[in-house]
Amino acid sequence: MSTENPPRRTRERPRPNRRGRSRTLERVQELHDAPLAPLTTFRLGGPAARLVTATTDAEVIAAVREADAAGTPLLVIGGGSNLVIGDEGFAGTALVIATRGFELTGTRLELAAGEVWTDAVARTVEAGLAGVECLAGIPGSAGATPIQNVGAYGQEVSSTITEVIAYDRRGGETVTLSNEECAFSYRHSRFKADPERYVVLRVRFELEDADGLSAPLKYAETARALGVEAGERVPLASARETVLKLRAGKGMVLDPEDHDTWSAGSFFTNPILTDEQFAHFHARVRERLGEGVEPPAYPAGEGHTKTSAAWLIDKAGFTKGYGDGPARISGKHTLALTNRGSATTEDLLTLAREVVAGVRDAFGITLVNEPVTVGVSL
């Protein structure tokens, strides 16, 4: 499927007045030289030249149109759980999407982009519907989930998303994209591939009524913790609670008092290797760690194998708690880089670059960061 297939168009309402400014936008909260660090789970980054908070779709669209008309750089912020913002900040308009909306009709769910994802998951479990229960505890907003194709513990949002309603900045209109048109793949989507084009407004899901049971468990760790075999179903609440406990044990549930959670969760994606690349990697593992050591290997489509970034980091010598500065690897999980309270973004990037270089030297694999970087890069 070509990602250039035109999505369906729908009309939108906000129009500029004679001064060129949307009447809708006049009602939104606006700040200047505004701190961005408190809006991110890393608690890092400099200020935005201008910060706008929008609470309706119309306000979101008006803010985007105004920035685009003026040629002003735009940074869209949801829950801030996947952002690494440079210490210099953002010389443009930062738009916080604070829209709310949870509409459940039978097994069909529509979420406003600003809905808190963890709360939405809890409500679907309370309603007895399966499909996202193993995505409990993931910080951030609903609108961010299709961008990253958020996934954990054997579930991805791409398996339940039916449509995404977004503002198309290129076309200047609201569009509805089907699941296929979203071009989902591992931690990727049409939205991530073209980040300057779409602003997600609403996300629609099709969930499952399985008489209070979860979807079949796909992740071995979750199944073991619940005392069942992979592929079995368990009570929805048990699945959600178990995932929350597993995540908390790895510092992956936000806690203001725990610096191990001052992170973006998994900082690196799991590498997907071709058969040839995996063979070279396997040889490096045997050379470094011994003949009897087998690296993690998971099917990832024909001719491809996925391995574990956390395993690579650990075996390259970056163990839990690594580092002696204000940015360190989590004491609970090697895949999380953390701000111990006084770090700068540059401190974090220095650590990330050290990890990337160490893994590359040890195993010939270059890790790729999962969070979006703003004004900086690895």
PDB file of C-alpha atoms in Angstrom, residues 87 161 166 323 334 354:
ATOM      1  CA  ASP A  87      18.754  22.861  26.355  1.00  0.00           C
ATOM      2  CA  ILE A 161      -6.978   1.251  15.605  1.00  0.00           C
ATOM      3  CA  ALA A 166      -5.895  14.315  11.736  1.00  0.00           C
ATOM      4  CA  GLY A 323      26.991   6.226  35.125  1.00  0.00           C
ATOM      5  CA  THR A 334      19.029  -1.006  31.030  1.00  0.00           C
ATOM      6  CA  GLU A 354      28.353   6.509  24.859  1.00  0.00           C
TER       7      GLU A 354
END
